[in-house]
Short mmCIF file of C-alpha atoms and ligand atoms in Angstrom, two decimals:
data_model
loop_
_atom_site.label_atom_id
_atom_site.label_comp_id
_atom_site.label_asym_id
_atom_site.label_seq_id
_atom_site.Cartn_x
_atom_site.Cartn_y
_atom_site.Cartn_z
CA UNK A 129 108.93 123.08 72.93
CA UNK A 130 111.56 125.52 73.38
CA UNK A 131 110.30 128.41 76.12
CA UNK A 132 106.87 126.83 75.88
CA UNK A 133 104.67 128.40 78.52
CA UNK A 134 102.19 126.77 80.32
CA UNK A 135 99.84 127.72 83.45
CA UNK A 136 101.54 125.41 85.63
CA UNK A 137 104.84 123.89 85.45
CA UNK A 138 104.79 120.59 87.79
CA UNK A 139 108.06 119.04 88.40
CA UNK A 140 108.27 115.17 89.22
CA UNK A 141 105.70 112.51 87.83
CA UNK A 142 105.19 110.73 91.08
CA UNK A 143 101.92 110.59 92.95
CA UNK A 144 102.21 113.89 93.83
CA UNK A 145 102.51 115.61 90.88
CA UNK A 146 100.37 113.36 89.46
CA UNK A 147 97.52 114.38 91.96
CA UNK A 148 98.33 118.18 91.17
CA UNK A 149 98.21 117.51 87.44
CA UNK A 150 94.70 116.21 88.00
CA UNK A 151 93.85 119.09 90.05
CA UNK A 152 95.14 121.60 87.90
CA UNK A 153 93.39 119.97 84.60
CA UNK A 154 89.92 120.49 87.08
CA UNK A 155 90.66 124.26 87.70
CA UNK A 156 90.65 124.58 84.06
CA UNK A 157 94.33 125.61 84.15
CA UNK A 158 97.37 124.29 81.93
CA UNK A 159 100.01 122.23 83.21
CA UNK A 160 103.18 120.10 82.03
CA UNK A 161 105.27 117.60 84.66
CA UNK A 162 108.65 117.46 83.64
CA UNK A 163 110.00 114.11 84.72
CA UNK A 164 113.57 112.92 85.43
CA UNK A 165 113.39 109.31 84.65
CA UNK A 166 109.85 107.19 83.73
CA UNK A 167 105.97 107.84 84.89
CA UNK A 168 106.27 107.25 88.64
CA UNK A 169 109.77 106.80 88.65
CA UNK A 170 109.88 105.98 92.15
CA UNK A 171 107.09 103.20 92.25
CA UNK A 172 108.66 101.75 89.06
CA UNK A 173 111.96 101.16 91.32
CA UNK A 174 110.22 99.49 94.21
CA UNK A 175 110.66 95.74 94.76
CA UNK A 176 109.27 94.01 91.81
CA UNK A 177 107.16 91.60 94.00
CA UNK A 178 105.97 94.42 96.90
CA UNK A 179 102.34 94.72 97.69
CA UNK A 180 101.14 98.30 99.40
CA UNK A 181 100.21 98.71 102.83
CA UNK A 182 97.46 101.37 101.86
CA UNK A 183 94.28 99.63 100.39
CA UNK A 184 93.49 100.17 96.80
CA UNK A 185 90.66 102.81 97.98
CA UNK A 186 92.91 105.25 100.55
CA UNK A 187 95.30 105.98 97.00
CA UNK A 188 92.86 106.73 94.89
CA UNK A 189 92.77 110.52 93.32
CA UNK A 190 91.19 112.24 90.22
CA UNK A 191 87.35 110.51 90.68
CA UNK A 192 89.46 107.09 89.05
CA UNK A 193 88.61 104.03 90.69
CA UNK A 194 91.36 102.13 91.59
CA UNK A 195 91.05 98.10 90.42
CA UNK A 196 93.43 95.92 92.43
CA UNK A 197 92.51 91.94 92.56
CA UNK A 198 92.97 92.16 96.75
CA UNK A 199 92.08 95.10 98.56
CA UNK A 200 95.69 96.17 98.80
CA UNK A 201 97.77 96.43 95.62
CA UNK A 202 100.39 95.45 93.70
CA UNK A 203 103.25 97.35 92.25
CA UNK A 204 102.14 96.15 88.99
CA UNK A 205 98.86 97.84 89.96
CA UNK A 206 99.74 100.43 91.16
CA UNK A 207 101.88 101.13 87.85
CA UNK A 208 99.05 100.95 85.76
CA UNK A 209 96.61 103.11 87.99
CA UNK A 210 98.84 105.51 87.33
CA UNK A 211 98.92 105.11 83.66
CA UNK A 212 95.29 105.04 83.41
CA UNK A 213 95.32 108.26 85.57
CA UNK A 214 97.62 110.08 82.82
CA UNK A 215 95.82 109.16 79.86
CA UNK A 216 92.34 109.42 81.36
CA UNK A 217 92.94 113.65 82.02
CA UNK A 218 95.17 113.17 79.38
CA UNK A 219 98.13 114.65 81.18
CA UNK A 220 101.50 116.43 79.11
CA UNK A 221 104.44 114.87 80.88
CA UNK A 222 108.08 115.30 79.00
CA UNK A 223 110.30 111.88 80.37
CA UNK A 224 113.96 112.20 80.64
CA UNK A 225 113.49 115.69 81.43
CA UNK A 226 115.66 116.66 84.47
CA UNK A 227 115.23 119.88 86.28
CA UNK A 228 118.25 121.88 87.39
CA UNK A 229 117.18 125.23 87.29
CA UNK A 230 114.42 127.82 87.83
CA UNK A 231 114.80 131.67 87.28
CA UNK A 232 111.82 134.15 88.65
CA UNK A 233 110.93 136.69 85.57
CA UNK A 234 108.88 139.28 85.59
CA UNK A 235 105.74 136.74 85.46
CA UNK A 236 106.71 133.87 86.43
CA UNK A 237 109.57 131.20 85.92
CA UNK A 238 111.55 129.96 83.66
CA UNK A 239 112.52 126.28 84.21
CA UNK A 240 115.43 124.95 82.88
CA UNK A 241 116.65 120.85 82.10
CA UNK A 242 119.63 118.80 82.39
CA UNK A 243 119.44 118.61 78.69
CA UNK A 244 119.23 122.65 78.41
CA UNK A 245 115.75 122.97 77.21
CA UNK A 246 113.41 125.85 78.64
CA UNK A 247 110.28 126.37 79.74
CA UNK A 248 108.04 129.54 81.42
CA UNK A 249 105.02 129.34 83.71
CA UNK A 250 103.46 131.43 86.08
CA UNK A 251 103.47 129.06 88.85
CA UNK A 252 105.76 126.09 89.72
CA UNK A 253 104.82 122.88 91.71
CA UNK A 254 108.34 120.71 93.24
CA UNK A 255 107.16 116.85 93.71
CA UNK A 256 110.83 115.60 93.97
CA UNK A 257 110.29 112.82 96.76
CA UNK A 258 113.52 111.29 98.05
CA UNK A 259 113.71 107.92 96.14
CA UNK A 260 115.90 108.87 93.65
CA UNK A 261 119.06 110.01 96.38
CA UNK A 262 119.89 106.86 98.15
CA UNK A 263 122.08 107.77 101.67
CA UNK A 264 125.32 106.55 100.89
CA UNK A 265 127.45 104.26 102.93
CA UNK A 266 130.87 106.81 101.65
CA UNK A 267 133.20 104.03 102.13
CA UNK A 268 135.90 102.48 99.28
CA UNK A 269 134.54 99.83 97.03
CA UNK A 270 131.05 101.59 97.22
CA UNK A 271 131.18 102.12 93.70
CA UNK A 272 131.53 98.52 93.01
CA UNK A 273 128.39 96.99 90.69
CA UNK A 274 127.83 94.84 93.10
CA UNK A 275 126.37 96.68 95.89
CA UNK A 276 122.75 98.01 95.25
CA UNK A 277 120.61 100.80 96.63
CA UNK A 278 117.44 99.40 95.41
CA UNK A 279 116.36 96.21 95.65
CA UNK A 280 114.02 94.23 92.78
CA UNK A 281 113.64 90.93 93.61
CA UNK A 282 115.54 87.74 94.82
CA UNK A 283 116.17 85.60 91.94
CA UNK A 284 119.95 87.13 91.71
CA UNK A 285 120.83 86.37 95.16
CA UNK A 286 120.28 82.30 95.54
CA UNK A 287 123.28 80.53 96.32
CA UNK A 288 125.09 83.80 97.15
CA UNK A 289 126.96 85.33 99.96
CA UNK A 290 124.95 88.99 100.71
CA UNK A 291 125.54 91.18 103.06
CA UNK A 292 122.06 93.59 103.84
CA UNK A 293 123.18 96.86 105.43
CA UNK A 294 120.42 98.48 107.79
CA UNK A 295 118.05 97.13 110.19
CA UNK A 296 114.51 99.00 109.36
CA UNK A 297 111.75 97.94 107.47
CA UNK A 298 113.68 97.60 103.96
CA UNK A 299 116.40 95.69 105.70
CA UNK A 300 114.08 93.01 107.47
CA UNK A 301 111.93 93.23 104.07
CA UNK A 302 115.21 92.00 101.89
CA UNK A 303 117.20 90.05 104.67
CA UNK A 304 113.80 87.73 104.88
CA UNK A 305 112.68 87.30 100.85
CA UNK A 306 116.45 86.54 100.23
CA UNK A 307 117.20 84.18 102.59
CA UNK A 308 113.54 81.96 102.06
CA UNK A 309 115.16 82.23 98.34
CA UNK A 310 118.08 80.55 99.47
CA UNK A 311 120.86 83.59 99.75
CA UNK A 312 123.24 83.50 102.92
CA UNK A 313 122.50 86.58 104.37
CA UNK A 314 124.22 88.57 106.60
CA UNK A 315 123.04 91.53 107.93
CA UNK A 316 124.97 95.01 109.41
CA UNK A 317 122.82 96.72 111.47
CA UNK A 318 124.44 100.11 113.21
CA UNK A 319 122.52 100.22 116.08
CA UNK A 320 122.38 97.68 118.79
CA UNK A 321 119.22 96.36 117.83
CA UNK A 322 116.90 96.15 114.99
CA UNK A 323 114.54 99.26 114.55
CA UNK A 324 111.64 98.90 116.75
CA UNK A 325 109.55 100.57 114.08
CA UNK A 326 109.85 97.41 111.58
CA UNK A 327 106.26 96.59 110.72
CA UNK A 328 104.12 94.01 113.18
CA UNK A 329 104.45 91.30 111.51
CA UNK A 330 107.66 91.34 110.10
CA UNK A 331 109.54 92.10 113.64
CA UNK A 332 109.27 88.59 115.07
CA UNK A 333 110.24 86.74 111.97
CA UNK A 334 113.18 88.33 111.43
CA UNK A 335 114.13 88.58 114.98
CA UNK A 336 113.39 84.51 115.06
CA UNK A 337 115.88 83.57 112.09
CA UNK A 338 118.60 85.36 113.69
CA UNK A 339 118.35 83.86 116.80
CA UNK A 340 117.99 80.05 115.52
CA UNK A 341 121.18 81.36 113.24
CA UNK A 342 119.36 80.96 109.59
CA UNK A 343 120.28 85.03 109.37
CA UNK A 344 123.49 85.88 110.71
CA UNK A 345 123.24 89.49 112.04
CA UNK A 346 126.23 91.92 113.16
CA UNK A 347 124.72 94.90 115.48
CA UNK A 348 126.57 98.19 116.85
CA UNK A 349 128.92 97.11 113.34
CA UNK A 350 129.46 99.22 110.94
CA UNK A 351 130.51 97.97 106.80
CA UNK A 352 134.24 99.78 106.68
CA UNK A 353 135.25 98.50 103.15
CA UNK A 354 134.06 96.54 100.04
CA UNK A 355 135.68 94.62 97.15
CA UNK A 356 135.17 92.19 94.76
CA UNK A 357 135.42 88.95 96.46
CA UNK A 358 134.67 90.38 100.30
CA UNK A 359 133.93 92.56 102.31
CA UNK A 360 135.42 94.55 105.61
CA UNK A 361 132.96 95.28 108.89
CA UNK A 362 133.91 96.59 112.26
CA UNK A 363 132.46 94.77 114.67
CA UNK A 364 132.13 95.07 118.86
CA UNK A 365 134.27 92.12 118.61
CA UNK A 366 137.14 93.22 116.12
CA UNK A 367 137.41 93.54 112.16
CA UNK A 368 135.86 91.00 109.99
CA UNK A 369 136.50 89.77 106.40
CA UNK A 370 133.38 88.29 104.77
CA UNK A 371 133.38 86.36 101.86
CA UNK A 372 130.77 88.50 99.91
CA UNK A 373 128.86 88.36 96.22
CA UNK A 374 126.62 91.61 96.82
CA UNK A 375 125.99 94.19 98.75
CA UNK A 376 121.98 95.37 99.27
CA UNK A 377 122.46 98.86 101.52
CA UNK A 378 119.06 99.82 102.65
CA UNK A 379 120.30 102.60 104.35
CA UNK A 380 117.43 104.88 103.10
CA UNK A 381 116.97 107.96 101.25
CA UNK A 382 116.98 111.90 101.63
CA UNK A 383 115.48 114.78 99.81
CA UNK A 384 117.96 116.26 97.25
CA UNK A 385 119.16 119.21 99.23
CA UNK A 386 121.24 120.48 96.27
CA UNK A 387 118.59 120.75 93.94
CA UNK A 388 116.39 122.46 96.48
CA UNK A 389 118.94 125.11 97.34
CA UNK A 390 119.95 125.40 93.80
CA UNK A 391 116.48 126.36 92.97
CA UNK A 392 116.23 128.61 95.93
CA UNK A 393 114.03 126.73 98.30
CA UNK A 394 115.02 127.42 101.92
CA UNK A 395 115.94 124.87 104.45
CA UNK A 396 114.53 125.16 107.86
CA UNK A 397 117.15 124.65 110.61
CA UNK A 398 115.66 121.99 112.15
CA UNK A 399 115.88 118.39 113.02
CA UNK A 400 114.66 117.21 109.90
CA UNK A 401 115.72 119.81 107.68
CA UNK A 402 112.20 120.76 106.51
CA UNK A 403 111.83 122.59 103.80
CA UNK A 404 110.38 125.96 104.59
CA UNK A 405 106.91 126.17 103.31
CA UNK A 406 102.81 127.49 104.66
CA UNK A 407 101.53 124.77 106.31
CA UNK A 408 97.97 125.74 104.80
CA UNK A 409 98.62 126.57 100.73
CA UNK A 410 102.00 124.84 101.04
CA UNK A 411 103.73 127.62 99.47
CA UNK A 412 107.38 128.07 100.09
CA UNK A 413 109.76 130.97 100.51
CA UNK A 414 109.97 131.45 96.83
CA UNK A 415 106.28 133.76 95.81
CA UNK A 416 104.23 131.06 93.15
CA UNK A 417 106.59 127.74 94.00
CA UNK A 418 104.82 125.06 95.79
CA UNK A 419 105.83 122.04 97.54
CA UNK A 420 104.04 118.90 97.55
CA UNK A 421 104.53 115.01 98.89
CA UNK A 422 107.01 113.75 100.63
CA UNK A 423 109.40 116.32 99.96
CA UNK A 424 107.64 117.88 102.56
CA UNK A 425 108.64 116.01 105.61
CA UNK A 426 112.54 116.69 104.82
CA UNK A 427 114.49 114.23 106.30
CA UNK A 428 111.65 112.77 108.25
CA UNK A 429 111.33 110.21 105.58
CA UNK A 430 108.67 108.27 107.38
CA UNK A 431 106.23 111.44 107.89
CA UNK A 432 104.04 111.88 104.63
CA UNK A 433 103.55 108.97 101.72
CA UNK A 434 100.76 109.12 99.09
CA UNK A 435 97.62 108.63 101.23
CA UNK A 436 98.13 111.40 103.59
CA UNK A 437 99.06 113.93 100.84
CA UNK A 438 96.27 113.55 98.45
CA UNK A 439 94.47 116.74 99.73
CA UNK A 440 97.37 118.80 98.76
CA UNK A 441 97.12 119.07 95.13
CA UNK A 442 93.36 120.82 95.91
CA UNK A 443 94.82 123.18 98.58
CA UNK A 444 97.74 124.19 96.39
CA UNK A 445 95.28 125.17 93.10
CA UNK A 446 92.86 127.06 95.32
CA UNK A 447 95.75 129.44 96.50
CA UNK A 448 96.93 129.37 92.75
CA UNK A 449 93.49 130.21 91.59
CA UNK A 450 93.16 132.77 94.40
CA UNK A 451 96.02 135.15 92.99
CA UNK A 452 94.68 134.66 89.02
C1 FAD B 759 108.36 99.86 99.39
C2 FAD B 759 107.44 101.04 99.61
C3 FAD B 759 106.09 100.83 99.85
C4 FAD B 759 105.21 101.92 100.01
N1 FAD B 759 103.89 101.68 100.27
C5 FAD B 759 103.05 102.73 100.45
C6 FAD B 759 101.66 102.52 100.75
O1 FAD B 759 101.19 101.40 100.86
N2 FAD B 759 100.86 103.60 100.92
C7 FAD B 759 101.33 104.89 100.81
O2 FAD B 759 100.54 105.82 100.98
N3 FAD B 759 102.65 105.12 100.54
C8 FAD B 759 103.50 104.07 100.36
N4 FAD B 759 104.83 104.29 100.10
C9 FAD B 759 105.30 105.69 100.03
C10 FAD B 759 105.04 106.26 98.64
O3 FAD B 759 105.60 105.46 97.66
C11 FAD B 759 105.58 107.66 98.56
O4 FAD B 759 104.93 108.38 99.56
C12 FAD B 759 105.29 108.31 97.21
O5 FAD B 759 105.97 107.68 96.17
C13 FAD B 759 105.71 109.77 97.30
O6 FAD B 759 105.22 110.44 96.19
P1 FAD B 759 105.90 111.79 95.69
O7 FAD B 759 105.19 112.13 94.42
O8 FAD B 759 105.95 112.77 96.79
O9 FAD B 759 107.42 111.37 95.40
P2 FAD B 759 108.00 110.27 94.40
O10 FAD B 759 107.05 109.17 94.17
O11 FAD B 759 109.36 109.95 94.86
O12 FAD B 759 108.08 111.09 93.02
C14 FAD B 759 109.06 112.06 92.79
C15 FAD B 759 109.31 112.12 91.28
O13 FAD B 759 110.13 113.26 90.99
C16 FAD B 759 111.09 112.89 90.02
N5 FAD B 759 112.20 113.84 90.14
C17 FAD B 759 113.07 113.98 91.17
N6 FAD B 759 113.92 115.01 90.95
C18 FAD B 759 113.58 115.53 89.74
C19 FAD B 759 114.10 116.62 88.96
N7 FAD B 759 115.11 117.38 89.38
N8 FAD B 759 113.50 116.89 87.76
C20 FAD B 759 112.45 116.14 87.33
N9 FAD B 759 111.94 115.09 88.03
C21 FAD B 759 112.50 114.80 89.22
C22 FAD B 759 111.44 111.46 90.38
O14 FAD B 759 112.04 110.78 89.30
C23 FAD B 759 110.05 110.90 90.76
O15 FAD B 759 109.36 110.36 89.65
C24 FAD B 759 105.71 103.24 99.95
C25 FAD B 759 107.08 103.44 99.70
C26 FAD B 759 107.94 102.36 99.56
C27 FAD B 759 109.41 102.62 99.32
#
């Protein structure tokens, strides 16, 4: 596979580049995704037990219906929609296959791995979401096993002392399914209240089992130090010492802004540090390199997810068939 060239090089096998895959293999055009980690890498770290909020119908792409047993799916679904997806247009992905470089030629671009293979094509497509760069908390003991950027389900946590950093949607998600599993959960929550964006019905629950006490919740506090047996928060009221099992910091994520620069993509400077790109063939500063999903929105995290960027694999290939 050395230097193999291909119409198309598509790099990240999420829902986006899945979607421009599909769109490609329409236009009659050769393409290969080059994947850091597994198919949908992303999805395949969500909480093992999470159901969508889209319905099975608003994710569908490629023509392939998309079977769930409720009208919103599963993660387990949603997995193998995808598989079916790759082996129905019979995509060529290449797994553990991280990209850290791109180099324009004459042509095109040469694409370069972790792992120092190579690769040409005439046009690239970046689908690197955000998933994979958790924000860090930057404090001592961060590095300890214990504390977790992604959460999989609650089974680990009964009988244990956890601390849940944040107070959005992931926050309230984990604070609640650990607790009903019977962890002691304590959340840290920066700002003085929860987020007032946590979804409808989550809000009051949450907001109910700290107020009877079941959750204990620290607000305007920030998590200062961890260790093995505890950990360290400042509070409005003075420094605590918790004891403490695990740490769960759903603190979010952000676009790999290294990678980006590194591969010459320019960063508007603006309050989300979009990436610069045409809002129409979502082209970016770099001629024949596209940008697709959620990379899109920058830091605004919240902005685009897979049901508002399904059109974008069709506009990209029609400017991509425009200049063949
Ligand atoms: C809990 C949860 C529930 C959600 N529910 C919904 C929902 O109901 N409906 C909805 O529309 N959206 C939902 N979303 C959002 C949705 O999951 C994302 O919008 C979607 O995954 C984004 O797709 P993407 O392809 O842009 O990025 P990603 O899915 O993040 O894919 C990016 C891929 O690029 C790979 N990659 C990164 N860097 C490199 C590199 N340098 N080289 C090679 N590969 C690389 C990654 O490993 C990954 O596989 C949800 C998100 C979460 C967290």
């Amino acid at each position: 596979m050395e230097n193999s060239r291909h119409d198309i090089i598509i790099i990240g096998a999420g829902p986006s580049g899945i979607n421009c895959a599909i769109e490609a293999s329409l236009a009659g055009l050769s393409s290969l995704i080059l994947e850091k980690g597994v198919l949908v890498n992303s999805l395949y770290h969500f909480p093992t037990n999470m159901t969508f909020f889209s319905t099975s119908k608003k994710l569908e792409i490629g023509g392939i219906p998309f079977i769930s047993h409720t009208d919103k799916p599963t993660r387990k679904e949603a997995l193998e929609y995808y598989r079916r997806l790759v082996e129905s247009y019979e995509l060529s992905i290449r797994y553990n296959a991280e990209v850290v470089a791109i180099s324009k030629q004459e042509d095109g671009y040469n694409v370069q791995t972790k792992s120092g293979e190579h690769y040409f094509a005439r046009h690239i497509i970046v689908n690197t979401g955000f998933y994979g760069n958790p924000n860090k908390l930057n404090i001592p003991g961060e590095d300890l096993p214990k504390v977790k950027h992604y959460y999989d389900e609650a089974h680990p946590y009964i009988g244990r002392n956890i601390v849940v950093v944040g107070g959005a949607n992931s926050a309230c998600d984990v604070a609640l399914e650990t607790w009903q599993k019977g962890a002691n959960v304590t959340m840290i929550v920066r700002q003085p209240t929860l987020y007032h964006k946590v979804k409808y019905w989550i809000l009051p629950n949450i907001q109910n089992r700290i107020a009877e006490g079941s959750i204990k919740a620290h607000f305007s506090s920030e998590l200062v130090e961890v260790s093995e047996a505890s950990v360290t928060v400042n509070t409005p009221d003075g420094t605590l010492k918790l004891d403490n099992d695990y740490v769960l910091a759903m603190t979010g994520y952000k676009p790999d802004y290294s990678f980006l620069e590194n591969i010459g993509i320019e960063i508007q400077d603006d309050e989300y540090s979009t990436p610069v790109y045409d809002d129409s063939t979502f082209e970016s500063n770099l001629p024949n390199v596209y940008l697709s999903g959620v990379i899109l929105g920058g830091l605004h995290t919240s902005k685009y997810f897979i049901e508002n960027t399904r059109d974008q694999g069709k506009a990209i290939l029609t400017s991509i068939l425009s200049k063949q």
